[in-house]
mmCIF file of C-alpha atoms in Angstrom:
data_model
loop_
_atom_site.group_PDB
_atom_site.id
_atom_site.type_symbol
_atom_site.label_atom_id
_atom_site.label_comp_id
_atom_site.label_asym_id
_atom_site.label_seq_id
_atom_site.Cartn_x
_atom_site.Cartn_y
_atom_site.Cartn_z
ATOM 1 C CA UNK I 15 31.831 19.291 34.695
ATOM 2 C CA UNK I 16 31.629 16.830 37.587
ATOM 3 C CA UNK I 17 31.347 19.597 40.169
ATOM 4 C CA UNK I 18 28.743 21.441 38.126
ATOM 5 C CA UNK I 19 26.666 18.260 38.063
ATOM 6 C CA UNK I 20 27.065 17.897 41.843
ATOM 7 C CA UNK I 21 25.920 21.484 42.379
ATOM 8 C CA UNK I 22 22.894 20.965 40.137
ATOM 9 C CA UNK I 23 21.929 17.763 41.955
ATOM 10 C CA UNK I 24 22.249 19.503 45.326
ATOM 11 C CA UNK I 25 20.214 22.469 44.104
ATOM 12 C CA UNK I 26 17.408 20.300 42.726
ATOM 13 C CA UNK I 27 17.440 18.166 45.858
ATOM 14 C CA UNK I 28 17.222 21.240 48.078
ATOM 15 C CA UNK I 29 14.255 22.611 46.129
ATOM 16 C CA UNK I 30 12.430 19.277 46.245
ATOM 17 C CA UNK I 31 13.122 18.976 49.987
ATOM 18 C CA UNK I 32 11.802 22.506 50.545
ATOM 19 C CA UNK I 33 8.634 21.806 48.572
ATOM 20 C CA UNK I 34 7.918 18.760 50.735
ATOM 21 C CA UNK I 35 7.792 20.792 53.955
ATOM 22 C CA UNK I 36 4.470 20.941 55.862
ATOM 23 C CA UNK I 37 3.470 24.495 54.815
ATOM 24 C CA UNK I 38 3.050 23.269 51.236
ATOM 25 C CA UNK I 39 0.356 20.871 52.391
ATOM 26 C CA UNK I 40 -0.456 17.673 50.549
ATOM 27 C CA UNK I 41 -1.861 16.570 47.226
ATOM 28 C CA UNK I 42 -5.198 14.733 47.162
ATOM 29 C CA UNK I 43 -4.881 10.955 47.112
ATOM 30 C CA UNK I 44 -6.841 7.785 47.812
ATOM 31 C CA UNK I 45 -10.576 8.173 48.364
ATOM 32 C CA UNK I 46 -10.301 11.962 48.138
ATOM 33 C CA UNK I 47 -8.723 11.775 44.681
ATOM 34 C CA UNK I 48 -11.296 9.188 43.578
ATOM 35 C CA UNK I 49 -14.091 11.558 44.585
ATOM 36 C CA UNK I 50 -12.397 14.436 42.755
ATOM 37 C CA UNK I 51 -12.157 12.338 39.601
ATOM 38 C CA UNK I 52 -15.961 12.056 39.594
ATOM 39 C CA UNK I 53 -16.447 15.828 39.581
ATOM 40 C CA UNK I 54 -17.862 17.319 36.358
ATOM 41 C CA UNK I 55 -15.465 20.219 36.951
ATOM 42 C CA UNK I 56 -12.361 17.974 36.879
ATOM 43 C CA UNK I 57 -10.920 17.035 33.492
ATOM 44 C CA UNK I 58 -7.500 16.022 32.230
ATOM 45 C CA UNK I 59 -6.117 15.736 35.747
ATOM 46 C CA UNK I 60 -7.134 19.258 36.818
ATOM 47 C CA UNK I 61 -10.103 21.307 37.908
ATOM 48 C CA UNK I 62 -11.381 23.612 35.167
ATOM 49 C CA UNK I 63 -13.146 26.970 35.174
ATOM 50 C CA UNK I 64 -16.594 27.296 33.636
ATOM 51 C CA UNK I 65 -15.172 29.574 30.925
ATOM 52 C CA UNK I 66 -11.754 29.298 29.264
ATOM 53 C CA UNK I 67 -9.423 31.101 31.669
ATOM 54 C CA UNK I 68 -5.791 31.602 30.665
ATOM 55 C CA UNK I 69 -3.383 32.589 33.443
ATOM 56 C CA UNK I 70 -2.367 35.696 31.505
ATOM 57 C CA UNK I 71 -4.149 37.900 29.016
ATOM 58 C CA UNK I 72 -3.541 37.509 25.310
ATOM 59 C CA UNK I 73 -0.101 38.670 24.202
ATOM 60 C CA UNK I 74 1.308 38.816 27.758
ATOM 61 C CA UNK I 75 4.346 36.744 28.761
ATOM 62 C CA UNK I 76 5.552 35.717 32.201
ATOM 63 C CA UNK I 77 8.812 37.535 31.482
ATOM 64 C CA UNK I 78 6.876 40.761 30.958
ATOM 65 C CA UNK I 79 4.888 40.239 34.167
ATOM 66 C CA UNK I 80 8.042 39.627 36.192
ATOM 67 C CA UNK I 81 9.723 42.701 34.701
ATOM 68 C CA UNK I 82 6.691 44.827 35.577
ATOM 69 C CA UNK I 83 6.517 43.427 39.101
ATOM 70 C CA UNK I 84 10.116 44.272 39.900
ATOM 71 C CA UNK I 85 10.532 47.498 37.940
ATOM 72 C CA UNK I 86 7.115 49.047 37.253
ATOM 73 C CA UNK I 87 5.326 48.771 40.583
ATOM 74 C CA UNK I 88 3.589 51.882 41.891
ATOM 75 C CA UNK I 89 5.672 54.055 44.201
ATOM 76 C CA UNK I 90 2.686 53.812 46.566
ATOM 77 C CA UNK I 91 2.359 50.030 46.494
ATOM 78 C CA UNK I 92 2.422 50.100 50.309
ATOM 79 C CA UNK I 93 1.117 52.719 52.756
ATOM 80 C CA UNK I 94 3.546 55.458 53.760
ATOM 81 C CA UNK I 95 2.453 55.257 57.392
ATOM 82 C CA UNK I 96 1.041 52.837 59.930
ATOM 83 C CA UNK I 97 -2.455 51.714 58.941
ATOM 84 C CA UNK I 98 -5.131 52.863 61.391
ATOM 85 C CA UNK I 99 -7.113 50.070 62.967
ATOM 86 C CA UNK I 100 -9.445 49.137 65.772
ATOM 87 C CA UNK I 101 -9.223 46.092 68.004
ATOM 88 C CA UNK I 102 -12.522 44.595 69.034
ATOM 89 C CA UNK I 103 -12.717 42.061 71.840
ATOM 90 C CA UNK I 104 -14.244 39.283 69.763
ATOM 91 C CA UNK I 105 -14.749 37.092 72.797
ATOM 92 C CA UNK I 106 -17.069 39.631 74.411
ATOM 93 C CA UNK I 107 -19.426 40.274 71.498
ATOM 94 C CA UNK I 108 -23.069 39.813 72.381
ATOM 95 C CA UNK I 109 -24.365 36.615 70.806
ATOM 96 C CA UNK I 110 -27.488 38.533 69.788
ATOM 97 C CA UNK I 111 -25.513 40.805 67.437
ATOM 98 C CA UNK I 112 -24.871 40.081 63.764
ATOM 99 C CA UNK I 113 -21.369 41.463 63.279
ATOM 100 C CA UNK I 114 -18.580 41.375 60.707
ATOM 101 C CA UNK I 115 -14.969 42.226 61.518
ATOM 102 C CA UNK I 116 -12.571 42.597 58.605
ATOM 103 C CA UNK I 117 -9.078 41.339 59.487
ATOM 104 C CA UNK I 118 -7.379 42.726 56.383
ATOM 105 C CA UNK I 119 -7.003 41.296 52.873
ATOM 106 C CA UNK I 120 -9.544 38.452 52.499
ATOM 107 C CA UNK I 121 -9.691 37.446 56.169
ATOM 108 C CA UNK I 122 -12.800 38.253 58.177
ATOM 109 C CA UNK I 123 -14.766 37.153 61.222
ATOM 110 C CA UNK I 124 -18.541 36.844 61.172
ATOM 111 C CA UNK I 125 -20.913 36.383 64.066
ATOM 112 C CA UNK I 126 -24.321 35.499 62.652
ATOM 113 C CA UNK I 127 -27.330 34.390 64.662
ATOM 114 C CA UNK I 128 -25.072 33.213 67.467
ATOM 115 C CA UNK I 129 -22.564 31.282 65.312
ATOM 116 C CA UNK I 130 -18.935 32.315 64.881
ATOM 117 C CA UNK I 131 -17.492 32.004 61.384
ATOM 118 C CA UNK I 132 -13.953 32.710 60.209
ATOM 119 C CA UNK I 133 -13.071 33.078 56.518
ATOM 120 C CA UNK I 134 -9.622 32.657 54.881
ATOM 121 C CA UNK I 135 -7.611 33.714 57.951
ATOM 122 C CA UNK I 136 -4.011 34.838 57.362
ATOM 123 C CA UNK I 137 -2.740 36.215 60.677
ATOM 124 C CA UNK I 138 0.961 35.312 60.563
ATOM 125 C CA UNK I 139 2.167 38.514 58.876
ATOM 126 C CA UNK I 140 3.119 36.770 55.646
ATOM 127 C CA UNK I 141 1.450 35.401 52.523
ATOM 128 C CA UNK I 142 4.428 33.461 51.224
ATOM 129 C CA UNK I 143 6.313 30.209 51.851
ATOM 130 C CA UNK I 144 9.435 32.337 52.370
ATOM 131 C CA UNK I 145 9.730 34.180 55.713
ATOM 132 C CA UNK I 146 10.917 37.364 53.980
ATOM 133 C CA UNK I 147 8.352 37.259 51.165
ATOM 134 C CA UNK I 148 5.034 39.145 50.871
ATOM 135 C CA UNK I 149 5.003 40.737 54.303
ATOM 136 C CA UNK I 150 1.878 42.429 55.617
ATOM 137 C CA UNK I 151 1.579 46.206 55.862
ATOM 138 C CA UNK I 152 2.537 47.833 59.146
ATOM 139 C CA UNK I 153 -0.570 48.153 61.294
ATOM 140 C CA UNK I 154 -2.598 45.502 59.461
ATOM 141 C CA UNK I 155 -1.884 42.665 61.907
ATOM 142 C CA UNK I 156 -4.293 43.675 64.649
ATOM 143 C CA UNK I 157 -5.229 40.147 65.666
ATOM 144 C CA UNK I 158 -3.458 36.919 66.456
ATOM 145 C CA UNK I 159 -5.071 33.514 66.769
ATOM 146 C CA UNK I 160 -5.022 33.984 70.538
ATOM 147 C CA UNK I 161 -7.454 36.898 70.151
ATOM 148 C CA UNK I 162 -10.090 34.757 68.453
ATOM 149 C CA UNK I 163 -12.939 33.024 70.248
ATOM 150 C CA UNK I 164 -13.790 29.376 69.512
ATOM 151 C CA UNK I 165 -14.823 29.112 65.864
ATOM 152 C CA UNK I 166 -17.913 27.154 64.862
ATOM 153 C CA UNK I 167 -17.160 27.178 61.130
ATOM 154 C CA UNK I 168 -13.909 27.902 59.315
ATOM 155 C CA UNK I 169 -14.441 28.601 55.599
ATOM 156 C CA UNK I 170 -11.491 28.293 53.188
ATOM 157 C CA UNK I 171 -12.161 29.456 49.621
ATOM 158 C CA UNK I 172 -8.968 28.038 48.065
ATOM 159 C CA UNK I 173 -5.420 27.054 48.891
ATOM 160 C CA UNK I 174 -3.360 30.087 47.843
ATOM 161 C CA UNK I 175 -0.957 31.412 50.456
ATOM 162 C CA UNK I 176 -2.900 34.645 50.975
ATOM 163 C CA UNK I 177 -6.058 32.657 51.822
ATOM 164 C CA UNK I 178 -4.797 29.479 53.484
ATOM 165 C CA UNK I 179 -1.965 30.166 55.927
ATOM 166 C CA UNK I 180 -0.060 27.274 57.470
ATOM 167 C CA UNK I 181 0.874 29.029 60.720
ATOM 168 C CA UNK I 182 -2.618 30.390 61.303
ATOM 169 C CA UNK I 183 -4.246 27.116 60.319
ATOM 170 C CA UNK I 184 -2.095 25.053 62.680
ATOM 171 C CA UNK I 185 -2.724 27.374 65.606
ATOM 172 C CA UNK I 186 -6.468 27.481 64.944
ATOM 173 C CA UNK I 187 -7.048 23.740 64.790
ATOM 174 C CA UNK I 188 -7.833 23.155 68.510
ATOM 175 C CA UNK I 189 -10.444 25.931 68.536
ATOM 176 C CA UNK I 190 -12.231 25.109 65.263
ATOM 177 C CA UNK I 191 -15.250 22.830 65.305
ATOM 178 C CA UNK I 192 -15.867 22.428 61.561
ATOM 179 C CA UNK I 193 -14.157 23.414 58.295
ATOM 180 C CA UNK I 194 -15.921 23.937 54.951
ATOM 181 C CA UNK I 195 -13.829 24.160 51.792
ATOM 182 C CA UNK I 196 -13.543 22.986 48.187
ATOM 183 C CA UNK I 197 -12.729 19.506 46.935
ATOM 184 C CA UNK I 198 -9.087 18.613 47.549
ATOM 185 C CA UNK I 199 -8.175 21.376 50.007
ATOM 186 C CA UNK I 200 -8.819 19.081 52.949
ATOM 187 C CA UNK I 201 -5.598 17.219 52.098
ATOM 188 C CA UNK I 202 -3.594 20.235 53.274
ATOM 189 C CA UNK I 203 -5.586 20.545 56.472
ATOM 190 C CA UNK I 204 -5.305 16.889 57.355
ATOM 191 C CA UNK I 205 -1.535 17.030 56.947
ATOM 192 C CA UNK I 206 -1.585 19.923 59.424
ATOM 193 C CA UNK I 207 -3.413 17.925 62.082
ATOM 194 C CA UNK I 208 -7.108 18.430 61.318
ATOM 195 C CA UNK I 209 -9.348 15.449 61.904
ATOM 196 C CA UNK I 210 -11.026 14.315 58.657
ATOM 197 C CA UNK I 211 -14.335 14.413 60.537
ATOM 198 C CA UNK I 212 -13.848 18.171 61.007
ATOM 199 C CA UNK I 213 -13.563 18.888 57.301
ATOM 200 C CA UNK I 214 -16.356 19.107 54.718
ATOM 201 C CA UNK I 215 -15.231 19.391 51.087
ATOM 202 C CA UNK I 216 -17.716 20.555 48.484
ATOM 203 C CA UNK I 217 -17.944 20.692 44.721
ATOM 204 C CA UNK I 218 -19.611 23.623 42.972
ATOM 205 C CA UNK I 219 -23.332 23.742 43.738
ATOM 206 C CA UNK I 220 -23.147 21.150 46.496
ATOM 207 C CA UNK I 221 -25.012 22.063 49.664
ATOM 208 C CA UNK I 222 -24.186 21.315 53.292
ATOM 209 C CA UNK I 223 -26.465 21.871 56.280
ATOM 210 C CA UNK I 224 -24.285 23.247 59.060
ATOM 211 C CA UNK I 225 -26.976 23.136 61.733
ATOM 212 C CA UNK I 226 -30.649 24.058 62.002
ATOM 213 C CA UNK I 227 -31.224 27.247 60.012
ATOM 214 C CA UNK I 228 -27.637 27.421 58.691
ATOM 215 C CA UNK I 229 -26.960 26.194 55.163
ATOM 216 C CA UNK I 230 -23.878 26.730 52.993
ATOM 217 C CA UNK I 231 -23.610 26.098 49.275
ATOM 218 C CA UNK I 232 -20.316 26.016 47.357
ATOM 219 C CA UNK I 233 -20.611 28.079 44.189
ATOM 220 C CA UNK I 234 -18.236 28.740 41.287
ATOM 221 C CA UNK I 235 -15.438 31.264 41.059
ATOM 222 C CA UNK I 236 -13.131 32.018 38.130
ATOM 223 C CA UNK I 237 -9.645 31.489 39.483
ATOM 224 C CA UNK I 238 -7.128 28.689 40.081
ATOM 225 C CA UNK I 239 -5.407 26.855 42.934
ATOM 226 C CA UNK I 240 -2.012 25.545 43.968
ATOM 227 C CA UNK I 241 0.564 26.005 46.710
ATOM 228 C CA UNK I 242 3.492 24.463 44.863
ATOM 229 C CA UNK I 243 4.453 23.592 41.295
ATOM 230 C CA UNK I 244 1.200 21.772 40.503
ATOM 231 C CA UNK I 245 -1.925 23.792 39.811
ATOM 232 C CA UNK I 246 -5.644 23.099 40.025
ATOM 233 C CA UNK I 247 -5.514 19.864 42.016
ATOM 234 C CA UNK I 248 -7.938 21.426 44.523
ATOM 235 C CA UNK I 249 -11.085 23.402 43.770
ATOM 236 C CA UNK I 250 -11.493 27.171 44.262
ATOM 237 C CA UNK I 251 -14.966 28.159 45.449
ATOM 238 C CA UNK I 252 -17.237 30.919 46.629
ATOM 239 C CA UNK I 253 -19.947 30.419 49.254
ATOM 240 C CA UNK I 254 -23.638 31.173 49.540
ATOM 241 C CA UNK I 255 -24.368 31.287 53.272
ATOM 242 C CA UNK I 256 -27.930 31.256 54.562
ATOM 243 C CA UNK I 257 -28.552 31.823 58.282
ATOM 244 C CA UNK I 258 -31.857 32.316 60.083
ATOM 245 C CA UNK I 259 -31.690 36.072 59.428
ATOM 246 C CA UNK I 260 -29.027 36.684 56.750
ATOM 247 C CA UNK I 261 -28.100 35.627 53.226
ATOM 248 C CA UNK I 262 -24.470 36.441 52.464
ATOM 249 C CA UNK I 263 -22.219 35.808 49.488
ATOM 250 C CA UNK I 264 -18.570 35.062 50.346
ATOM 251 C CA UNK I 265 -16.671 35.551 47.122
ATOM 252 C CA UNK I 266 -13.138 34.221 47.588
ATOM 253 C CA UNK I 267 -11.023 35.163 44.547
ATOM 254 C CA UNK I 268 -12.522 35.425 41.084
ATOM 255 C CA UNK I 269 -12.260 37.085 37.743
ATOM 256 C CA UNK I 270 -15.475 38.503 36.330
ATOM 257 C CA UNK I 271 -17.729 36.082 34.469
ATOM 258 C CA UNK I 272 -21.313 34.961 34.007
ATOM 259 C CA UNK I 273 -21.336 32.897 37.211
ATOM 260 C CA UNK I 274 -22.132 35.988 39.302
ATOM 261 C CA UNK I 275 -25.438 36.546 37.529
ATOM 262 C CA UNK I 276 -26.231 32.826 37.616
ATOM 263 C CA UNK I 277 -25.677 32.789 41.384
ATOM 264 C CA UNK I 278 -27.669 35.985 41.872
ATOM 265 C CA UNK I 279 -30.568 34.646 39.830
ATOM 266 C CA UNK I 280 -30.578 31.302 41.649
ATOM 267 C CA UNK I 281 -29.863 32.347 45.245
ATOM 268 C CA UNK I 282 -30.161 36.128 45.536
ATOM 269 C CA UNK I 283 -30.880 38.702 46.635
ATOM 270 C CA UNK I 284 -28.077 38.909 49.184
ATOM 271 C CA UNK I 285 -28.005 41.090 52.271
ATOM 272 C CA UNK I 286 -24.249 41.415 51.777
ATOM 273 C CA UNK I 287 -21.760 40.422 49.072
ATOM 274 C CA UNK I 288 -18.101 40.187 50.097
ATOM 275 C CA UNK I 289 -15.995 40.463 46.941
ATOM 276 C CA UNK I 290 -12.308 40.822 46.143
ATOM 277 C CA UNK I 291 -11.327 44.247 44.822
ATOM 278 C CA UNK I 292 -7.527 44.339 44.770
ATOM 279 C CA UNK I 293 -4.409 42.731 43.281
ATOM 280 C CA UNK I 294 -5.704 43.177 39.726
ATOM 281 C CA UNK I 295 -3.968 43.991 36.464
ATOM 282 C CA UNK I 296 -4.897 43.846 32.797
ATOM 283 C CA UNK I 297 -2.181 41.207 32.383
ATOM 284 C CA UNK I 298 -4.130 38.763 34.556
ATOM 285 C CA UNK I 299 -7.647 40.152 34.020
ATOM 286 C CA UNK I 300 -9.284 36.719 33.801
ATOM 287 C CA UNK I 301 -8.464 35.628 37.364
ATOM 288 C CA UNK I 302 -8.964 38.907 39.295
ATOM 289 C CA UNK I 303 -11.611 41.563 38.724
ATOM 290 C CA UNK I 304 -11.006 45.174 37.874
ATOM 291 C CA UNK I 305 -12.624 47.413 40.554
ATOM 292 C CA UNK I 306 -15.475 48.479 38.285
ATOM 293 C CA UNK I 307 -16.213 44.819 37.584
ATOM 294 C CA UNK I 308 -16.515 44.243 41.332
ATOM 295 C CA UNK I 309 -19.433 46.668 41.449
ATOM 296 C CA UNK I 310 -21.027 45.015 38.434
ATOM 297 C CA UNK I 311 -20.616 41.609 40.099
ATOM 298 C CA UNK I 312 -22.444 42.937 43.169
ATOM 299 C CA UNK I 313 -25.328 44.029 40.942
ATOM 300 C CA UNK I 314 -25.280 40.649 39.174
ATOM 301 C CA UNK I 315 -25.550 38.975 42.570
ATOM 302 C CA UNK I 316 -28.446 41.258 43.535
ATOM 303 C CA UNK I 317 -26.555 42.373 46.628
ATOM 304 C CA UNK I 318 -27.984 45.113 48.818
ATOM 305 C CA UNK I 319 -24.555 46.017 50.240
ATOM 306 C CA UNK I 320 -20.988 45.387 49.049
ATOM 307 C CA UNK I 321 -17.941 44.786 51.239
ATOM 308 C CA UNK I 322 -14.733 44.972 49.137
ATOM 309 C CA UNK I 323 -11.833 42.877 50.451
ATOM 310 C CA UNK I 324 -8.499 41.514 49.135
ATOM 311 C CA UNK I 325 -6.697 44.815 49.717
ATOM 312 C CA UNK I 326 -4.917 46.807 52.478
ATOM 313 C CA UNK I 327 -2.601 44.068 53.751
ATOM 314 C CA UNK I 328 -0.301 42.662 51.044
ATOM 315 C CA UNK I 329 1.263 43.958 47.844
ATOM 316 C CA UNK I 330 0.453 41.345 45.196
ATOM 317 C CA UNK I 331 0.028 43.588 42.144
ATOM 318 C CA UNK I 332 1.408 46.773 40.595
ATOM 319 C CA UNK I 333 -1.233 49.319 41.584
ATOM 320 C CA UNK I 334 -1.139 51.767 44.505
ATOM 321 C CA UNK I 335 -2.236 50.105 47.729
ATOM 322 C CA UNK I 336 -5.415 52.234 48.037
ATOM 323 C CA UNK I 337 -6.350 52.380 44.350
ATOM 324 C CA UNK I 338 -8.772 49.417 44.641
ATOM 325 C CA UNK I 339 -10.972 51.017 47.290
ATOM 326 C CA UNK I 340 -10.876 54.411 45.588
ATOM 327 C CA UNK I 341 -12.049 52.979 42.269
ATOM 328 C CA UNK I 342 -14.658 50.677 43.821
ATOM 329 C CA UNK I 343 -16.205 53.401 45.958
ATOM 330 C CA UNK I 344 -16.237 55.837 43.042
ATOM 331 C CA UNK I 345 -18.063 53.346 40.811
ATOM 332 C CA UNK I 346 -20.433 52.270 43.589
ATOM 333 C CA UNK I 347 -21.266 55.911 44.361
ATOM 334 C CA UNK I 348 -21.983 56.547 40.678
ATOM 335 C CA UNK I 349 -24.371 53.597 40.609
ATOM 336 C CA UNK I 350 -25.853 54.189 44.104
ATOM 337 C CA UNK I 351 -24.670 50.911 45.630
ATOM 338 C CA UNK I 352 -24.026 51.015 49.402
ATOM 339 C CA UNK I 353 -20.447 49.986 50.301
ATOM 340 C CA UNK I 354 -18.946 48.962 53.634
ATOM 341 C CA UNK I 355 -15.286 49.902 54.074
ATOM 342 C CA UNK I 356 -14.505 49.600 57.786
ATOM 343 C CA UNK I 357 -11.163 49.901 59.473
ATOM 344 C CA UNK I 358 -9.312 46.646 59.968
ATOM 345 C CA UNK I 359 -10.612 45.259 63.250
ATOM 346 C CA UNK I 360 -13.719 47.417 63.402
ATOM 347 C CA UNK I 361 -16.912 45.589 64.359
ATOM 348 C CA UNK I 362 -19.720 46.443 61.935
ATOM 349 C CA UNK I 363 -23.258 45.534 62.911
ATOM 350 C CA UNK I 364 -24.959 44.196 59.803
ATOM 351 C CA UNK I 365 -28.340 45.573 60.760
ATOM 352 C CA UNK I 366 -26.965 49.123 60.954
ATOM 353 C CA UNK I 367 -25.447 51.440 58.337
ATOM 354 C CA UNK I 368 -21.758 52.081 58.967
ATOM 355 C CA UNK I 369 -20.503 55.677 58.556
ATOM 356 C CA UNK I 370 -18.679 56.016 55.202
ATOM 357 C CA UNK I 371 -15.297 57.211 56.457
ATOM 358 C CA UNK I 372 -12.477 57.179 53.876
ATOM 359 C CA UNK I 373 -9.891 56.211 56.471
ATOM 360 C CA UNK I 374 -7.210 55.501 53.830
ATOM 361 C CA UNK I 375 -6.878 59.126 52.752
ATOM 362 C CA UNK I 376 -3.420 60.588 53.293
ATOM 363 C CA UNK I 377 -1.629 57.281 53.838
#
């Protein structure tokens, strides 16, 4: 009995020590926590969604989800071959071009009206606190931080491991001028060496003027946050970005809800809506959209063009790796909505129509 107690103490101590390591970031405290407490979206010690949002659908247990994840995953949950890609020299892009470069999953680089913007970059090859967990698909890691030019604005939608990467974030810090994120997420960044003056934290519907002609507004999403055992201490957001020539919606992660129409009515139409389309399942339908809902969300937002992301880099659900893009493009074609689906690393000029090549076929 004594030795069993010793083993348990050592095990608990090891877990607690592991959870205190830098990649897990930091919890909000002090003035940051006091500001959070004033948010209308923060109640009972946590941020809340606009609509009731259970983690799992009715009648679904965590035991069932774990069993499905380990034993019922699609045989094609990862590509059978190296993903095709293109590598653009981001440092040599003409400042006169409005360009988007998808980096896989929910990471992308935008050059808009001369400003360089990076969103949710995960370039380390992993979306997990464990080095062997949630590895990226072969061929999806086209870029490293060294390939990126200086970044004017780094946008972080929320603090999940597949959107906020410790290794990437640490390496980026010297080349990032400003960060825009949701309330509470700045605590992680400051622990990783970011100057508080670099970081702007916003509540839903707060607006920040980046520079003349560039305005960003934090808008709702239907999701959750947390890098460790505690959830919803930091806010998950989407972004409405207005530049001198473009209005773009940056969606982050979200289940479908009425907020898309509210945002479209208030701030649309959008030249481009960037929305998650993968890692869905009926068991967690409230926090990630089904592909057909992605298309409906784009219509709700009054988007002229849709770019589906959150796929083609990590296996985080049970479906085949290319099922999200197949279902989204099929629904968008049926409803006559233009869709961008470039190769990872391909530079797409926003003022031009990209050729609709189904590059995922046969993989």
